[in-house]
Amino acid sequence: MDIMHVMVTPLALMGIMGGVFGVLLAIASIVFRVHQDERIGLIRAALPGANCGGCGYPGCDGYASGVVNEGAAVNKCSVGGAPVAEKIAAIMGVEAGASVPMRAFLKCKGTCEASPRQLTYEGINDCRSAAVIPGGSPNSCPFGCIGLGTCVSVCQFGALSMGDDGLPKVDVSKCVGCGACVENCPKGVFTLVPVTADVIVACNSHWKGPMVKSVCSAGCIGCTLCSKKCPKQTIDMVNDLAVINQENCIKCGVCAKVCPAKCINTGEKVTVIEKSA
């Protein structure tokens, strides 16, 4: 009996203490419970669930919380587009507002022919890995595309593929403007532009003319001709690189005509004006 008493008493005490702590925890969970705004769940359900991060938040859950708790814009989901923006706006009781769909654009024309590769990279087949190794990039231009296809691997929508010329290609019909390629490119050669942008400088170099020509025949040499000839003065030179103001561009194509490096891309809607002055 003494032995049983010695064994049972501690066990009984532990059981009683466990029950008390359990009750206290249950009460605490009720008293200190953080009530989540039901709109977060409604917005999360309206989102496509791509979790691409294009909205600037870590996934759809983060964006839904950001809309409710931080006042994030309701039209930042590039995958869902206008239909999803309207649903979120209805949940929040606000206007969706106009948003211009974006697409990925490669700011580089440094193909294997235009910018010959000067070495063979044999490390991990990832642009980010090559970028941290001095001289790891096979591209002779330090601002150009490395060409190992990291952008292709991170695109969840199959909008990117590697071309035979050593550069990634964007399938505009599949690109949702999520920005994954922009975020993961160690050279910053990808950018997001409005789908309506038809005149864009396809170069990322900030070197001056002679140095650019020594590594790439298709790079911007900072000659300022495009800026001087633009009839609307929509082109600025930023660190020796031409930058086009898309909002004011009238798509006349004069800049592309006078560019000696031919590094300004023009879309199908651009009619190049023969008179360049």
GROMACS .gro file of C-alpha atoms in nm, residues 22-226:
model
  205
   22GLY     CA    1  -0.536   2.295  -1.988
   23VAL     CA    2  -0.831   2.497  -1.863
   24LEU     CA    3  -0.613   2.805  -1.820
   25LEU     CA    4  -0.475   2.771  -2.175
   26ALA     CA    5  -0.826   2.732  -2.313
   27ILE     CA    6  -0.938   3.046  -2.133
   28ALA     CA    7  -0.628   3.235  -2.249
   29SER     CA    8  -0.686   3.131  -2.611
   30ILE     CA    9  -1.034   3.280  -2.591
   31VAL     CA   10  -0.943   3.596  -2.400
   32PHE     CA   11  -0.631   3.678  -2.604
   33ARG     CA   12  -0.752   3.549  -2.941
   34VAL     CA   13  -0.669   3.781  -3.230
   35HIS     CA   14  -0.978   3.817  -3.443
   36GLN     CA   15  -0.888   3.811  -3.813
   37ASP     CA   16  -1.086   4.042  -4.032
   38GLU     CA   17  -1.315   3.821  -4.238
   39ARG     CA   18  -1.231   4.028  -4.546
   40ILE     CA   19  -0.884   3.873  -4.550
   41GLY     CA   20  -1.032   3.530  -4.610
   42LEU     CA   21  -1.269   3.663  -4.874
   43ILE     CA   22  -0.986   3.836  -5.060
   44ARG     CA   23  -0.767   3.528  -5.033
   45ALA     CA   24  -1.044   3.321  -5.189
   46ALA     CA   25  -1.074   3.570  -5.476
   47LEU     CA   26  -0.703   3.556  -5.557
   48PRO     CA   27  -0.574   3.301  -5.813
   49GLY     CA   28  -0.332   3.137  -5.570
   50ALA     CA   29  -0.022   3.171  -5.787
   51ASN     CA   30   0.186   3.300  -5.493
   52CYS     CA   31   0.419   3.460  -5.747
   53GLY     CA   32   0.507   3.767  -5.540
   54GLY     CA   33   0.436   4.005  -5.826
   55CYS     CA   34   0.221   4.217  -5.595
   56GLY     CA   35   0.520   4.285  -5.372
   57TYR     CA   36   0.394   4.062  -5.091
   58PRO     CA   37   0.510   3.711  -4.996
   59GLY     CA   38   0.230   3.520  -5.161
   60CYS     CA   39  -0.146   3.560  -5.183
   61ASP     CA   40  -0.196   3.537  -4.806
   62GLY     CA   41   0.044   3.825  -4.753
   63TYR     CA   42  -0.127   4.036  -5.017
   64ALA     CA   43  -0.476   3.969  -4.877
   65SER     CA   44  -0.355   4.079  -4.535
   66GLY     CA   45  -0.180   4.380  -4.688
   67VAL     CA   46  -0.499   4.501  -4.857
   68VAL     CA   47  -0.699   4.486  -4.535
   69ASN     CA   48  -0.439   4.584  -4.277
   70GLU     CA   49  -0.202   4.807  -4.471
   71GLY     CA   50  -0.423   4.965  -4.733
   72ALA     CA   51  -0.244   4.803  -5.028
   73ALA     CA   52  -0.394   4.879  -5.369
   74VAL     CA   53  -0.664   4.636  -5.475
   75ASN     CA   54  -0.530   4.606  -5.830
   76LYS     CA   55  -0.181   4.474  -5.763
   77CYS     CA   56  -0.248   4.112  -5.860
   78SER     CA   57  -0.095   4.089  -6.206
   79VAL     CA   58  -0.207   3.729  -6.255
   80GLY     CA   59  -0.574   3.795  -6.177
   81GLY     CA   60  -0.582   4.126  -6.361
   82ALA     CA   61  -0.890   4.347  -6.375
   83PRO     CA   62  -1.148   4.077  -6.287
   84VAL     CA   63  -0.975   3.997  -5.956
   85ALA     CA   64  -0.918   4.366  -5.883
   86GLU     CA   65  -1.292   4.427  -5.919
   87LYS     CA   66  -1.374   4.143  -5.679
   88ILE     CA   67  -1.129   4.273  -5.418
   89ALA     CA   68  -1.259   4.627  -5.463
   90ALA     CA   69  -1.613   4.505  -5.401
   91ILE     CA   70  -1.502   4.331  -5.081
   92MET     CA   71  -1.325   4.644  -4.961
   93GLY     CA   72  -1.600   4.880  -5.078
   94VAL     CA   73  -1.369   5.089  -5.295
   95GLU     CA   74  -1.310   5.160  -5.662
   96ALA     CA   75  -1.080   4.919  -5.839
   97GLY     CA   76  -0.908   5.194  -6.035
   98ALA     CA   77  -0.734   5.157  -6.368
   99SER     CA   78  -0.425   4.941  -6.392
  100VAL     CA   79  -0.200   4.885  -6.691
  101PRO     CA   80  -0.101   4.519  -6.740
  102MET     CA   81   0.274   4.468  -6.734
  103ARG     CA   82   0.504   4.230  -6.917
  104ALA     CA   83   0.864   4.124  -6.884
  105PHE     CA   84   1.123   4.278  -7.115
  106LEU     CA   85   1.488   4.178  -7.163
  107LYS     CA   86   1.715   4.484  -7.164
  108CYS     CA   87   1.989   4.310  -7.357
  109LYS     CA   88   2.064   4.228  -7.721
  110GLY     CA   89   2.399   4.069  -7.641
  111THR     CA   90   2.355   3.750  -7.839
  112CYS     CA   91   2.643   3.509  -7.894
  113GLU     CA   92   2.708   3.692  -8.221
  114ALA     CA   93   2.679   4.048  -8.092
  115SER     CA   94   2.869   3.983  -7.769
  116PRO     CA   95   3.098   3.682  -7.816
  117ARG     CA   96   3.145   3.460  -7.512
  118GLN     CA   97   3.504   3.472  -7.394
  119LEU     CA   98   3.499   3.178  -7.154
  120THR     CA   99   3.318   2.855  -7.076
  121TYR     CA  100   3.140   2.841  -6.743
  122GLU     CA  101   3.136   2.493  -6.588
  123GLY     CA  102   2.984   2.562  -6.246
  124ILE     CA  103   2.628   2.532  -6.120
  125ASN     CA  104   2.393   2.599  -6.409
  126ASP     CA  105   2.242   2.908  -6.249
  127CYS     CA  106   2.298   3.275  -6.333
  128ARG     CA  107   2.304   3.369  -5.965
  129SER     CA  108   2.585   3.126  -5.896
  130ALA     CA  109   2.788   3.242  -6.195
  131ALA     CA  110   2.741   3.607  -6.101
  132VAL     CA  111   2.920   3.571  -5.766
  133ILE     CA  112   3.231   3.422  -5.925
  134PRO     CA  113   3.479   3.680  -6.059
  135GLY     CA  114   3.479   3.627  -6.432
  136GLY     CA  115   3.209   3.361  -6.398
  137SER     CA  116   2.983   3.518  -6.657
  138PRO     CA  117   3.048   3.387  -7.009
  139ASN     CA  118   2.917   3.716  -7.147
  140SER     CA  119   3.199   3.965  -7.201
  141CYS     CA  120   2.969   4.255  -7.110
  142PRO     CA  121   2.943   4.291  -6.730
  143PHE     CA  122   2.593   4.440  -6.764
  144GLY     CA  123   2.456   4.179  -7.004
  145CYS     CA  124   2.258   3.858  -6.978
  146ILE     CA  125   2.459   3.565  -6.842
  147GLY     CA  126   2.243   3.326  -7.039
  148LEU     CA  127   2.217   3.025  -6.806
  149GLY     CA  128   1.838   3.040  -6.793
  150THR     CA  129   1.762   3.110  -6.428
  151CYS     CA  130   1.477   3.333  -6.543
  152VAL     CA  131   1.329   3.041  -6.735
  153SER     CA  132   1.341   2.813  -6.432
  154VAL     CA  133   1.167   3.060  -6.199
  155CYS     CA  134   0.885   3.151  -6.439
  156GLN     CA  135   0.571   2.970  -6.323
  157PHE     CA  136   0.376   3.048  -6.638
  158GLY     CA  137   0.599   2.907  -6.912
  159ALA     CA  138   0.646   3.253  -7.059
  160LEU     CA  139   1.025   3.226  -7.092
  161SER     CA  140   1.249   3.000  -7.295
  162MET     CA  141   1.613   3.008  -7.400
  163GLY     CA  142   1.679   3.097  -7.764
  164ASP     CA  143   1.946   2.956  -7.989
  165ASP     CA  144   2.122   3.293  -7.977
  166GLY     CA  145   2.198   3.255  -7.604
  167LEU     CA  146   1.929   3.492  -7.477
  168PRO     CA  147   1.593   3.419  -7.310
  169LYS     CA  148   1.277   3.487  -7.510
  170VAL     CA  149   0.953   3.624  -7.365
  171ASP     CA  150   0.620   3.482  -7.482
  172VAL     CA  151   0.403   3.790  -7.432
  173SER     CA  152   0.085   3.584  -7.463
  174LYS     CA  153   0.180   3.389  -7.149
  175CYS     CA  154   0.360   3.657  -6.946
  176VAL     CA  155   0.149   3.791  -6.657
  177GLY     CA  156   0.403   4.045  -6.535
  178CYS     CA  157   0.460   3.871  -6.201
  179GLY     CA  158   0.820   3.995  -6.185
  180ALA     CA  159   0.984   3.663  -6.088
  181CYS     CA  160   1.241   3.701  -6.366
  182VAL     CA  161   1.315   4.058  -6.257
  183GLU     CA  162   1.364   3.953  -5.896
  184ASN     CA  163   1.591   3.658  -5.971
  185CYS     CA  164   1.813   3.805  -6.246
  186PRO     CA  165   2.149   3.890  -6.085
  187LYS     CA  166   2.236   4.131  -6.366
  188GLY     CA  167   1.907   4.320  -6.363
  189VAL     CA  168   1.857   4.277  -6.737
  190PHE     CA  169   1.487   4.207  -6.694
  191THR     CA  170   1.233   4.480  -6.626
  192LEU     CA  171   0.856   4.512  -6.629
  193VAL     CA  172   0.706   4.742  -6.890
  194PRO     CA  173   0.344   4.822  -6.981
  195VAL     CA  174   0.204   4.584  -7.241
  196THR     CA  175   0.136   4.895  -7.446
  197ALA     CA  176   0.507   4.989  -7.455
  198ASP     CA  177   0.627   4.952  -7.812
  199VAL     CA  178   0.951   5.153  -7.809
  200ILE     CA  179   1.205   5.031  -7.554
  201VAL     CA  180   1.583   5.049  -7.519
  202ALA     CA  181   1.716   4.694  -7.513
  203CYS     CA  182   2.040   4.757  -7.329
  204ASN     CA  183   2.152   4.758  -6.966
  205SER     CA  184   2.504   4.895  -7.001
  206HIS     CA  185   2.622   5.216  -6.836
  207TRP     CA  186   2.961   5.223  -7.001
  208LYS     CA  187   3.061   5.487  -7.251
  209GLY     CA  188   3.072   5.426  -7.625
  210PRO     CA  189   3.421   5.286  -7.686
  211MET     CA  190   3.400   5.045  -7.393
  212VAL     CA  191   3.054   4.926  -7.495
  213LYS     CA  192   3.164   4.858  -7.853
  214SER     CA  193   3.460   4.656  -7.726
  215VAL     CA  194   3.227   4.397  -7.573
  216CYS     CA  195   2.898   4.424  -7.768
  217SER     CA  196   2.803   4.547  -8.113
  218ALA     CA  197   2.439   4.596  -8.013
  219GLY     CA  198   2.484   4.799  -7.694
  220CYS     CA  199   2.379   5.159  -7.630
  221ILE     CA  200   2.686   5.380  -7.675
  222GLY     CA  201   2.532   5.686  -7.509
  223CYS     CA  202   2.560   5.900  -7.821
  224THR     CA  203   2.240   6.095  -7.726
  225LEU     CA  204   2.115   6.097  -8.087
  226CYS     CA  205   1.783   5.940  -7.987
   0.00000   0.00000   0.00000
